[in-house]
Coordinates of C-alpha atoms in Angstrom, one line a residue:
M1 CA 6.3 2.8 15.1
D2 CA 2.7 3.9 15.3
L3 CA 1.2 6.9 17.2
R4 CA 0.2 4.8 20.3
A5 CA 3.8 3.5 20.8
E6 CA 5.2 7.0 20.5
L7 CA 2.8 8.4 23.1
L8 CA 3.4 5.5 25.4
K9 CA 7.2 6.2 25.5
S10 CA 6.6 9.8 26.7
I11 CA 3.9 8.7 29.1
W12 CA 6.3 6.1 30.6
Y13 CA 8.8 8.8 31.4
A14 CA 6.0 10.9 33.1
F15 CA 4.8 7.8 35.1
T16 CA 8.3 6.9 36.3
A17 CA 8.9 10.5 37.2
L18 CA 5.9 10.4 39.6
D19 CA 7.3 7.1 41.1
V20 CA 9.4 8.8 43.7
E21 CA 10.1 5.7 45.8
K22 CA 11.0 3.7 42.6
S23 CA 8.5 1.0 43.7
G24 CA 6.8 0.8 40.4
K25 CA 3.6 2.4 41.8
V26 CA 2.2 5.9 41.8
S27 CA -0.5 7.4 44.0
K28 CA -4.0 7.8 42.6
S29 CA -4.1 11.6 43.1
Q30 CA -1.0 12.0 41.0
L31 CA -2.3 9.7 38.3
K32 CA -5.6 11.7 38.4
V33 CA -3.7 14.9 37.8
L34 CA -1.6 13.3 35.0
S35 CA -4.7 11.9 33.3
H36 CA -6.4 15.3 33.4
N37 CA -3.3 16.9 31.8
L38 CA -3.2 14.2 29.1
Y39 CA -6.9 14.9 28.3
T40 CA -6.0 18.6 27.8
V41 CA -2.9 18.3 25.7
L42 CA -4.3 15.5 23.5
C43 CA -7.5 17.5 22.9
I44 CA -9.7 14.6 24.2
P45 CA -13.1 15.4 25.8
H46 CA -12.9 15.1 29.5
D47 CA -14.7 12.2 31.2
P48 CA -14.9 13.3 34.8
V49 CA -17.2 10.4 35.8
A50 CA -14.8 7.7 34.6
L51 CA -11.9 9.6 36.0
E52 CA -13.4 9.8 39.5
E53 CA -14.7 6.2 39.3
H54 CA -11.3 4.8 38.4
F55 CA -9.2 6.8 40.8
R56 CA -11.6 7.0 43.8
D57 CA -10.1 6.7 47.2
D58 CA -10.2 3.2 48.7
D59 CA -8.0 0.8 50.4
D60 CA -6.1 -0.4 47.3
G61 CA -3.3 2.1 47.7
P62 CA -1.0 3.2 44.8
V63 CA -1.5 2.0 41.3
S64 CA 1.2 0.2 39.3
S65 CA 1.9 0.8 35.6
Q66 CA 0.1 -2.4 34.7
G67 CA -2.9 -1.2 36.7
Y68 CA -2.9 2.2 35.0
M69 CA -2.7 0.7 31.5
P70 CA -6.3 -0.4 31.1
Y71 CA -7.6 3.1 31.9
L72 CA -4.9 4.7 29.8
N73 CA -5.8 2.5 26.8
K74 CA -9.6 2.7 27.1
Y75 CA -10.2 6.4 28.0
I76 CA -7.2 8.1 26.5
L77 CA -5.2 6.3 23.8
D78 CA -8.2 4.8 22.1
K79 CA -9.7 8.3 21.7
V80 CA -6.6 9.9 20.3
E81 CA -6.8 11.0 16.7
E82 CA -3.7 11.8 14.7
G83 CA -3.5 15.4 13.7
A84 CA -6.1 16.5 16.2
F85 CA -3.4 17.7 18.7
V86 CA 0.1 19.2 18.8
K87 CA 2.6 16.5 19.4
E88 CA 5.2 18.9 20.7
N89 CA 2.9 20.2 23.5
F90 CA 2.3 16.6 24.6
D91 CA 6.1 15.9 24.6
E92 CA 6.7 19.1 26.6
L93 CA 4.3 18.0 29.3
C94 CA 6.0 14.7 29.7
W95 CA 9.4 16.2 29.5
T96 CA 8.5 18.8 32.2
L97 CA 7.5 16.0 34.6
T98 CA 10.5 13.8 34.1
A99 CA 13.2 16.6 33.7
K100 CA 12.5 18.0 37.2
K101 CA 13.5 14.7 38.7
N102 CA 16.1 13.2 36.4
Y103 CA 17.7 15.9 34.2
K104 CA 20.6 17.6 36.1
P105 CA 22.5 20.1 34.0
D106 CA 25.6 21.9 35.1
R107 CA 24.7 24.3 37.9
N108 CA 27.4 26.8 36.9
G109 CA 25.8 27.2 33.5
N110 CA 28.5 25.4 31.6
S111 CA 26.2 22.9 29.9
V112 CA 26.8 22.3 26.2
V113 CA 23.1 22.3 25.4
S114 CA 20.3 24.5 26.6
H115 CA 17.1 23.2 28.4
Q116 CA 15.1 23.5 25.1
D117 CA 17.8 21.6 23.2
A118 CA 17.8 19.0 25.9
F119 CA 14.1 18.6 25.3
K120 CA 14.6 18.1 21.6
L121 CA 17.4 15.6 22.2
W122 CA 15.0 13.8 24.6
C123 CA 12.4 13.6 21.7
L124 CA 15.1 12.4 19.3
F125 CA 16.1 9.7 21.9
N126 CA 12.5 8.5 22.2
F127 CA 12.2 8.3 18.5
L128 CA 15.4 6.2 18.0
S129 CA 15.1 4.1 21.2
E130 CA 14.2 0.5 21.2
D131 CA 10.6 -0.6 21.6
K132 CA 11.1 -2.2 25.0
Y133 CA 11.2 -0.9 28.5
P134 CA 13.2 0.6 30.2
L135 CA 13.9 2.7 27.1
V136 CA 17.5 2.6 25.9
M137 CA 19.3 3.6 22.7
V138 CA 21.8 1.1 21.2
P139 CA 25.3 2.3 20.4
D140 CA 24.6 2.3 16.7
E141 CA 21.7 4.7 17.1
V142 CA 23.8 6.9 19.4
E143 CA 26.5 7.1 16.8
Y144 CA 23.9 7.8 14.1
L145 CA 22.3 10.7 16.0
L146 CA 25.6 12.3 16.9
K147 CA 26.8 12.0 13.3
K148 CA 23.5 13.7 12.2
I149 CA 24.2 16.6 14.6
C150 CA 27.9 16.9 13.6
T151 CA 27.0 16.8 9.9
A152 CA 24.5 19.7 10.5
M153 CA 27.5 21.7 12.0
N154 CA 29.9 20.5 9.2
V155 CA 32.0 18.8 11.9
E156 CA 33.3 15.2 11.7
L157 CA 32.5 12.9 14.7
N158 CA 35.4 11.1 16.3
S159 CA 34.1 7.5 16.1
C160 CA 37.1 6.0 18.0
E161 CA 36.6 8.3 20.9
L162 CA 32.9 7.5 20.9
E163 CA 33.6 3.8 21.0
D164 CA 36.0 4.3 23.9
Y165 CA 33.4 6.3 25.8
L166 CA 30.7 3.7 25.2
S167 CA 33.0 0.8 26.3
Q168 CA 33.8 2.6 29.5
E169 CA 30.2 3.7 30.2
P170 CA 28.1 1.0 32.0
Q171 CA 25.3 0.1 29.7
G172 CA 22.0 -1.5 30.9
Q173 CA 19.9 -3.6 28.6
G174 CA 22.5 -3.2 25.8
G175 CA 22.4 0.6 25.4
L176 CA 22.4 4.1 27.0
T177 CA 19.5 5.7 28.9
V178 CA 18.4 9.2 27.9
W179 CA 20.0 10.7 31.0
Q180 CA 23.3 8.9 30.2
F181 CA 23.0 10.3 26.7
L182 CA 22.3 13.9 27.8
D183 CA 25.2 13.6 30.3
M184 CA 27.5 12.4 27.5
V185 CA 26.4 15.4 25.3
N186 CA 26.8 17.9 28.1
S187 CA 30.3 16.5 28.9
G188 CA 31.6 18.3 25.8
R189 CA 33.9 15.4 24.8
F190 CA 32.4 15.3 21.2
L191 CA 31.4 18.9 20.7
R192 CA 34.6 20.8 21.9
G193 CA 35.1 24.3 20.7
I194 CA 31.6 24.7 19.2
E195 CA 29.4 27.5 20.3
Q196 CA 26.1 26.8 22.0
E197 CA 24.2 28.7 19.3
A198 CA 25.7 26.5 16.5
I199 CA 24.8 23.3 18.6
S200 CA 21.3 24.7 19.1
M201 CA 20.8 25.3 15.3
A202 CA 22.1 21.8 14.5
V203 CA 19.8 20.2 17.1
E204 CA 16.9 22.2 15.7
E205 CA 17.7 21.1 12.1
V206 CA 18.0 17.4 13.1
Y207 CA 14.8 17.7 15.2
Q208 CA 12.8 19.1 12.2
E209 CA 14.2 16.4 9.9
V210 CA 13.6 13.4 12.2
I211 CA 10.6 14.4 14.4
E212 CA 8.7 16.8 12.1
D213 CA 9.6 14.8 8.9
V214 CA 11.1 17.8 7.1
L215 CA 13.1 16.3 4.2
K216 CA 14.5 19.7 3.1
Q217 CA 14.0 23.4 3.5
G218 CA 15.5 26.6 2.1
Y219 CA 14.9 29.5 -0.2
L220 CA 13.8 29.1 -3.8
W221 CA 12.4 31.3 -6.5
K222 CA 8.8 30.4 -7.5
K223 CA 6.9 31.6 -10.6
G224 CA 3.4 32.8 -10.0
Q225 CA 0.3 31.4 -11.7
L226 CA -1.6 34.5 -12.4
R227 CA 0.9 37.4 -12.7
R228 CA 3.7 35.0 -13.9
N229 CA 6.3 36.9 -11.8
W230 CA 9.1 35.4 -9.8
S231 CA 9.1 35.6 -6.0
E232 CA 11.6 34.3 -3.4
R233 CA 9.9 32.0 -0.9
W234 CA 11.0 29.8 2.0
F235 CA 10.1 26.2 1.0
M236 CA 9.7 23.3 3.5
L237 CA 9.4 19.8 2.1
K238 CA 7.6 17.0 4.0
P239 CA 6.6 13.5 2.6
S240 CA 3.0 14.7 2.0
A241 CA 3.4 18.3 0.9
L242 CA 5.8 21.0 -0.2
S243 CA 4.8 24.2 1.6
Y244 CA 6.2 27.7 1.0
Y245 CA 6.3 30.8 3.3
M246 CA 7.2 34.5 3.0
S247 CA 10.4 33.9 5.1
E248 CA 12.2 31.3 7.1
E249 CA 10.3 32.3 10.3
R250 CA 7.3 30.5 8.7
K251 CA 4.8 33.0 10.1
E252 CA 2.9 33.7 6.9
K253 CA 2.1 30.6 4.8
K254 CA 1.6 31.4 1.1
G255 CA 0.6 28.0 -0.2
S256 CA 1.2 24.3 -0.3
I257 CA 1.7 21.7 -3.0
T258 CA 0.1 18.4 -2.2
L259 CA 2.3 15.4 -3.3
D260 CA 1.1 12.0 -4.3
K261 CA 2.2 9.1 -6.4
H262 CA 1.0 10.8 -9.6
C263 CA 3.3 13.8 -9.2
C264 CA 6.7 14.1 -10.8
V265 CA 9.7 16.5 -10.8
E266 CA 11.6 17.5 -14.0
V267 CA 14.7 19.7 -14.7
L268 CA 14.0 22.7 -17.0
P269 CA 16.4 24.6 -19.2
D270 CA 17.4 28.2 -18.2
R271 CA 15.0 30.9 -19.4
D272 CA 13.4 34.2 -18.4
G273 CA 16.7 35.2 -16.8
K274 CA 16.5 32.3 -14.4
R275 CA 19.0 29.4 -14.0
C276 CA 19.0 26.0 -12.3
M277 CA 15.2 25.7 -12.9
F278 CA 13.0 22.7 -12.3
C279 CA 9.3 22.1 -12.0
V280 CA 6.9 20.0 -9.9
K281 CA 4.0 18.5 -11.9
T282 CA 0.7 17.6 -10.1
S283 CA -2.5 16.4 -11.6
S284 CA -3.9 19.9 -11.6
R285 CA -1.0 22.3 -12.1
T286 CA 2.7 22.7 -12.9
Y287 CA 4.9 24.7 -10.4
E288 CA 8.1 26.2 -11.8
M289 CA 11.0 27.0 -9.4
S290 CA 14.6 28.1 -9.6
A291 CA 17.5 27.2 -7.2
S292 CA 20.6 29.1 -6.4
D293 CA 23.0 26.7 -8.0
T294 CA 23.1 23.3 -9.6
R295 CA 23.9 21.5 -6.4
Q296 CA 20.8 22.9 -4.7
R297 CA 18.7 22.0 -7.6
Q298 CA 19.9 18.4 -7.5
E299 CA 19.3 18.2 -3.8
W300 CA 15.8 19.6 -4.1
T301 CA 14.8 17.3 -7.0
L302 CA 16.2 14.2 -5.2
A303 CA 14.3 15.2 -2.0
I304 CA 11.0 15.7 -3.8
Q305 CA 11.5 12.4 -5.6
T306 CA 12.0 10.7 -2.2
A307 CA 8.8 12.3 -0.9
I308 CA 6.9 11.1 -4.0
R309 CA 8.4 7.6 -3.6
L310 CA 7.3 7.5 0.1
Q311 CA 3.7 8.5 -1.0
A312 CA 3.7 5.8 -3.7
E313 CA 4.9 3.2 -1.1
G314 CA 2.2 4.4 1.4
K315 CA 4.8 5.5 4.0
K316 CA 4.4 8.6 6.1
S317 CA 7.9 9.1 7.4
L318 CA 11.4 8.6 5.8
H319 CA 13.2 8.3 9.1
K320 CA 10.8 5.7 10.5
D321 CA 11.5 3.6 7.4
L322 CA 15.3 4.2 7.8
K323 CA 15.1 3.3 11.5
Q324 CA 13.2 0.0 10.7
K325 CA 15.9 -0.8 8.1
R326 CA 18.7 -0.1 10.5
R327 CA 17.0 -2.3 13.1
E328 CA 16.6 -5.1 10.6
Q329 CA 20.3 -4.8 9.7
R330 CA 21.3 -5.0 13.4
E331 CA 19.1 -8.1 13.8
Q332 CA 20.7 -9.7 10.8
R333 CA 24.1 -8.7 12.1
E334 CA 23.3 -10.3 15.5
Q335 CA 22.1 -13.5 13.7
R336 CA 25.2 -13.7 11.7
K337 CA 27.3 -13.1 14.8
A338 CA 25.5 -15.8 16.7
A339 CA 25.9 -18.2 13.8
K340 CA 29.6 -17.4 13.6
E341 CA 30.0 -17.9 17.3
E342 CA 28.2 -21.2 17.0
E343 CA 30.4 -22.2 14.1
T344 CA 33.5 -21.2 16.1
Q345 CA 32.4 -23.2 19.1
R346 CA 31.8 -26.3 16.9
L347 CA 35.2 -25.8 15.3
K348 CA 36.7 -25.4 18.8
Q349 CA 35.2 -28.7 19.9
L350 CA 36.5 -30.4 16.8
Q351 CA 40.0 -28.9 17.4
E352 CA 39.9 -30.2 21.0
E353 CA 38.9 -33.6 19.8
K354 CA 41.7 -33.5 17.3
E355 CA 44.2 -32.5 20.0
R356 CA 43.1 -35.3 22.2
K357 CA 43.6 -37.8 19.5
L358 CA 47.1 -36.3 18.8
Q359 CA 47.9 -36.6 22.5
E360 CA 46.9 -40.2 22.5
L361 CA 49.1 -40.7 19.4
E362 CA 52.0 -39.0 21.2
L363 CA 51.5 -41.3 24.2
L364 CA 51.7 -44.3 21.9
K365 CA 54.9 -42.9 20.3
E366 CA 56.4 -42.2 23.7
A367 CA 55.6 -45.8 24.8
Q368 CA 57.3 -47.0 21.6
R369 CA 60.4 -44.9 22.3
Q370 CA 60.5 -46.2 25.9
A371 CA 60.3 -49.8 24.7
E372 CA 63.1 -49.2 22.2
I373 CA 65.2 -47.7 25.1
L374 CA 64.6 -50.8 27.2
L375 CA 65.5 -53.0 24.4
Q376 CA 68.8 -51.2 23.8
E377 CA 69.6 -51.4 27.6
E378 CA 68.8 -55.1 27.6
E379 CA 70.9 -55.7 24.6
Q380 CA 73.8 -53.9 26.2
R381 CA 73.5 -56.1 29.4
R382 CA 73.4 -59.2 27.3
R383 CA 76.6 -58.2 25.5
Q384 CA 78.3 -57.8 28.9
Q385 CA 77.4 -61.2 30.1
H386 CA 79.6 -64.2 29.6
E387 CA 79.4 -66.8 26.9
E388 CA 78.0 -69.3 29.4
M389 CA 74.9 -67.2 29.6
Q390 CA 74.6 -67.1 25.7
R391 CA 71.8 -69.6 25.5
T392 CA 69.8 -67.7 28.1
L393 CA 70.6 -64.5 26.3
E394 CA 69.4 -66.0 23.0
I395 CA 66.1 -67.0 24.6
Q396 CA 65.7 -63.6 26.1
L397 CA 66.6 -62.0 22.7
R398 CA 63.9 -64.0 20.9
E399 CA 61.4 -63.0 23.6
A400 CA 62.4 -59.4 23.1
E401 CA 62.1 -59.6 19.4
Q402 CA 58.6 -61.2 19.8
A403 CA 57.7 -58.4 22.1
R404 CA 59.0 -55.8 19.6
A405 CA 57.0 -57.5 16.8
S406 CA 53.9 -57.4 18.9
M407 CA 54.5 -53.8 19.7
Q408 CA 55.0 -52.9 16.1
A409 CA 51.8 -54.8 15.2
E410 CA 50.0 -52.9 18.0
M411 CA 51.5 -49.7 16.7
V412 CA 50.3 -50.4 13.2
L413 CA 46.8 -51.1 14.6
K414 CA 46.9 -47.9 16.5
E415 CA 47.9 -46.0 13.4
A416 CA 45.1 -47.6 11.4
E417 CA 42.7 -46.7 14.2
A418 CA 44.0 -43.1 14.1
E419 CA 43.5 -43.0 10.3
R420 CA 39.9 -44.4 10.7
Q421 CA 39.3 -41.7 13.3
R422 CA 40.5 -39.0 10.9
K423 CA 38.3 -40.4 8.1
R424 CA 35.4 -40.6 10.5
I425 CA 35.9 -36.9 11.4
L426 CA 35.9 -35.9 7.7
E427 CA 32.8 -38.0 7.1
L428 CA 31.1 -36.4 10.1
E429 CA 32.0 -32.9 8.7
D430 CA 30.7 -33.9 5.3
M431 CA 27.6 -35.3 6.8
Q432 CA 27.0 -32.1 8.8
E433 CA 27.3 -30.1 5.6
R434 CA 24.8 -32.4 3.8
L435 CA 22.4 -32.1 6.8
Q436 CA 22.6 -28.3 6.6
E437 CA 21.9 -28.4 2.8
A438 CA 19.0 -30.8 3.4
L439 CA 17.7 -28.5 6.2
Q440 CA 17.9 -25.5 3.9
Q441 CA 16.2 -27.4 1.1
E442 CA 13.4 -28.5 3.5
V443 CA 12.9 -24.9 4.6
K444 CA 12.8 -23.7 1.0
A445 CA 10.4 -26.6 0.2
R446 CA 8.1 -25.5 3.1
Q447 CA 8.2 -21.9 1.9
D448 CA 7.4 -23.0 -1.6
E449 CA 4.5 -25.1 -0.2
E450 CA 3.2 -22.2 1.8
A451 CA 3.4 -19.9 -1.3
V452 CA 1.6 -22.6 -3.4
R453 CA -1.1 -22.9 -0.7
Y454 CA -1.5 -19.1 -0.6
A455 CA -1.7 -18.9 -4.4
Q456 CA -4.2 -21.8 -4.4
A457 CA -6.4 -20.1 -1.8
R458 CA -6.2 -16.8 -3.7
L459 CA -7.1 -18.6 -7.0
L460 CA -10.1 -20.3 -5.3
A461 CA -11.2 -16.9 -3.9
E462 CA -10.9 -15.4 -7.4
E463 CA -12.7 -18.3 -8.9
E464 CA -15.5 -17.9 -6.4
E465 CA -15.7 -14.2 -7.1
K466 CA -15.8 -14.8 -10.8
L467 CA -18.5 -17.4 -10.4
K468 CA -20.6 -14.8 -8.4
Q469 CA -20.0 -12.3 -11.2
L470 CA -21.0 -14.8 -13.8
M471 CA -24.2 -15.6 -11.9
K472 CA -24.9 -11.9 -11.6
L473 CA -24.3 -11.4 -15.3
K474 CA -26.6 -14.3 -16.1
E475 CA -29.4 -12.8 -14.0
E476 CA -28.8 -9.4 -15.7
Q477 CA -28.9 -11.1 -19.1
E478 CA -32.2 -12.9 -18.3
E479 CA -33.7 -9.6 -17.1
Y480 CA -32.4 -7.9 -20.2
I481 CA -33.9 -10.6 -22.4
I482 CA -37.3 -10.3 -20.7
R483 CA -37.2 -6.5 -21.0
T484 CA -36.1 -6.8 -24.7
Q485 CA -39.1 -9.1 -25.5
M486 CA -41.5 -6.7 -23.8
E487 CA -40.0 -3.8 -25.8
K488 CA -40.2 -5.9 -28.9
Q489 CA -43.9 -6.5 -28.4
V490 CA -44.6 -2.8 -27.8
L491 CA -42.6 -1.9 -30.9
K492 CA -44.6 -4.6 -32.9
Q493 CA -47.9 -3.1 -31.6
E494 CA -46.7 0.4 -32.6
M495 CA -45.6 -0.9 -36.1
E496 CA -49.1 -2.4 -36.6
N497 CA -50.7 0.9 -35.6
K498 CA -48.4 2.9 -37.9
N499 CA -49.1 0.4 -40.8
K500 CA -52.9 1.0 -40.3
C501 CA -52.4 4.8 -40.3
L502 CA -50.2 4.4 -43.4
E503 CA -52.9 2.4 -45.2
E504 CA -55.5 5.0 -44.3
A505 CA -53.2 7.8 -45.5
Q506 CA -52.6 5.9 -48.8
K507 CA -56.4 5.6 -49.3
Q508 CA -56.9 9.3 -48.7
L509 CA -54.0 10.0 -51.1
E510 CA -55.8 7.9 -53.8
E511 CA -59.0 9.8 -53.2
V512 CA -57.1 13.1 -53.6
R513 CA -55.5 11.9 -56.8
V514 CA -58.9 11.0 -58.2
N515 CA -60.3 14.4 -57.3
R516 CA -57.3 16.0 -58.8
Q517 CA -57.8 14.2 -62.1
R518 CA -61.5 15.2 -62.1
V519 CA -60.6 18.8 -61.4
D520 CA -58.0 18.7 -64.2
Q521 CA -60.7 17.5 -66.7
D522 CA -63.0 20.4 -65.6
V523 CA -60.1 22.9 -66.1
M524 CA -59.4 21.5 -69.6
A525 CA -63.1 21.8 -70.5
A526 CA -63.2 25.4 -69.2
Q527 CA -60.1 26.2 -71.3
R528 CA -61.8 24.8 -74.4
K529 CA -64.8 26.9 -73.7
L530 CA -62.5 29.9 -73.2
R531 CA -60.7 29.3 -76.5
Q532 CA -64.1 29.0 -78.3
A533 CA -65.2 32.3 -76.7
S534 CA -62.0 33.9 -77.9
T535 CA -62.7 32.6 -81.4
N536 CA -66.2 34.1 -81.3
V537 CA -64.9 37.5 -80.2
K538 CA -62.5 37.5 -83.1
H539 CA -65.2 36.7 -85.5
W540 CA -67.5 39.5 -84.2
N541 CA -64.6 41.9 -84.4
V542 CA -64.2 41.1 -88.0
Q543 CA -67.9 41.6 -88.6
M544 CA -67.8 45.0 -86.8
N545 CA -64.8 46.2 -88.9
R546 CA -66.8 45.4 -92.1
L547 CA -69.8 47.4 -90.9
M548 CA -67.7 50.5 -90.0
H549 CA -67.5 53.3 -92.8
P550 CA -65.5 56.5 -93.0
I551 CA -67.4 59.6 -91.6
G552 CA -66.9 63.0 -93.3
P553 CA -66.6 66.4 -91.7
G554 CA -69.9 67.6 -90.3
D555 CA -71.6 64.3 -90.8
K556 CA -73.3 62.7 -87.8
R557 CA -74.4 59.1 -87.7
T558 CA -75.7 58.8 -84.3
N559 CA -77.8 55.8 -85.0
V560 CA -75.2 53.7 -86.6
S561 CA -72.3 54.7 -84.4
G562 CA -74.4 54.5 -81.3
G563 CA -75.8 51.2 -82.2
V564 CA -72.4 49.7 -83.2
F565 CA -70.2 50.9 -80.3
A566 CA -72.9 50.3 -77.8
G567 CA -72.6 46.6 -78.6
Y568 CA -68.8 46.7 -79.1
Q569 CA -67.7 48.2 -75.8
P570 CA -69.3 45.5 -73.6
L571 CA -67.8 42.9 -75.8
L572 CA -64.3 44.2 -75.3
S573 CA -64.8 44.4 -71.5
R574 CA -66.0 40.8 -71.5
R575 CA -63.0 39.8 -73.5
D576 CA -60.6 41.5 -71.1
S577 CA -62.3 39.9 -68.1
S578 CA -62.1 36.5 -69.7
L579 CA -58.4 36.9 -70.4
K580 CA -57.7 38.0 -66.8
L581 CA -59.7 35.0 -65.5
K582 CA -57.6 32.6 -67.7
Q583 CA -54.3 34.2 -66.4
R584 CA -55.5 33.8 -62.8
V585 CA -56.4 30.1 -63.4
E586 CA -52.9 29.4 -64.8
D587 CA -51.3 31.2 -61.9
K588 CA -53.2 29.1 -59.3
G589 CA -52.6 25.8 -61.0
S590 CA -49.5 25.1 -58.8
D591 CA -51.2 26.2 -55.5
P592 CA -51.7 23.5 -52.8
T593 CA -55.4 24.4 -52.7
R594 CA -55.7 23.8 -56.4
E595 CA -59.0 21.9 -56.2
N596 CA -61.0 24.9 -54.9
S597 CA -59.3 27.2 -57.4
K598 CA -60.2 24.9 -60.3
E599 CA -63.8 24.8 -59.3
N600 CA -63.9 28.7 -59.2
V601 CA -62.2 28.8 -62.6
S602 CA -64.7 26.4 -64.0
N603 CA -67.6 28.4 -62.6
G604 CA -66.0 31.6 -63.9
G605 CA -65.5 30.1 -67.3
S606 CA -69.0 29.0 -67.6
S607 CA -70.2 32.5 -66.5
S608 CA -67.9 34.0 -69.1
M609 CA -69.5 31.9 -71.7
L610 CA -73.0 33.0 -70.9
P611 CA -72.9 36.5 -72.5
S612 CA -72.1 35.0 -75.9
P613 CA -75.8 34.8 -77.0
D614 CA -76.3 38.4 -75.8
A615 CA -73.3 39.5 -77.8
D616 CA -74.7 37.7 -80.9
T617 CA -78.0 39.4 -80.3
M618 CA -76.4 42.8 -79.9
A619 CA -74.3 42.3 -83.0
T620 CA -77.3 41.3 -85.2
E621 CA -79.5 44.2 -84.1
P622 CA -77.9 46.8 -86.4
T623 CA -78.1 44.4 -89.3
N624 CA -81.8 44.2 -88.9

């Protein structure tokens, strides 16, 4: 039952309450006020232009329900959004309008239910009533609702007394109206000895369960996420979420756990001083809770699993689903009952036919007995006659025997005819069973044919979709091939440029290698010159040692000593400078800028070789 059907049931009560004369029509001014109130409680933006235009005063007079439906559908029901308004306020508006006229509680204040409980029972009645007008609730649903209320009070309903009451109560359209139902509850026949407060609590519990879709509610201990401490919270389970509050008054909401088909509930072992633990796992978090006992834990886990199952099946309300199942069961029951009545009628007709045949057979047997009696009487008369009448009696006897034979033959024929009739009846019954089997096979064949056609259509649709995907993939493949070829050309061009750069780098490397070989040759030549200069220095040192003589005390040889050491000191300084230059050349041999260093070494070596003639000259001067 969708939202529109639920709203229409309540609006129907409001419309009929405004129909004071019970003519099926309501004045336009009253419908205008009703529409304005519906705009308000349903939180729909007011459309005063359409309201005035539709309900303007003219000569048409009052409006029937059929005349009001187009405006109701177009300007009100089509604009209603689920969750945008409070359903209880809407129901209270319609209840207020209809209760003033139709609900008549006990004036002495002896009513079993209060006015607020009567409103909730009215809402429950609308939920469980049939989807046809005028609204009635079938006896099965009446018994179901009363059992729910009695179960909430831990009281057993007397089903026999309820059946007696329903059989005595006049029922229109196959059920009770809401006012008959409220009168039955207020009569106290089924709720004797129960306080009004207990009845009110039971009605509230059933109202929350059926109308507000509360699967279960009660206190549980919950483990915190941040502080990891345990707190007692009032939990309320609905098919879409598990909400928890500070207390059962539900004034301060602490949080909510959104349930979907990916959630699950698991039983946990006792720990942290808590027993009867279980957890609810969602995609983002795991909630740990503890019940008061094992029975409560089992009830909570089963209720949460029911809510998860409803979410997986895409259903919003458990009791809507249960109501639909009960309605289907009633329809199946009615169908079986109708089929059974039809079968009983057919068997009754066959029994009447059989009885008629038996009556005919009895008539035949009675005729046979009458004939036998006549024969016996005739025989007795013939025995009483005189012998002179013997010939006549013999003739009559033969005629009687012939008549008897003909009667026996006729009786045999009648019995054979009766046997054929019995066989014909059996054949007809067999034929009827075969016809029923053939009809069932034909229905099954048609169902199989429809399933095959549906599967064939689905396969054709899938094949067409796959063909579209194949064409799309082919186009993408062609685009990818073109793009790949273009990228390949670009890469080929880049490879050619890199190859050219590589060839130029190789040429430069060859030139660097040639220069390096030439510099190495220059360094080797400089080293040979340096070794030659070292040999000359050693030679002149030997010569200087030979020229040196011991000097006695007081002797001064200024000429010799000055001449010798004046030429010897520069020679040593040149030798030291040449050795340092050689060491520097060897150290710079591994430097990346080795070419410039080698050139400097070669220049230094040649410059170090230049003083050799001067040294020779200086060394030969003393000799002269």
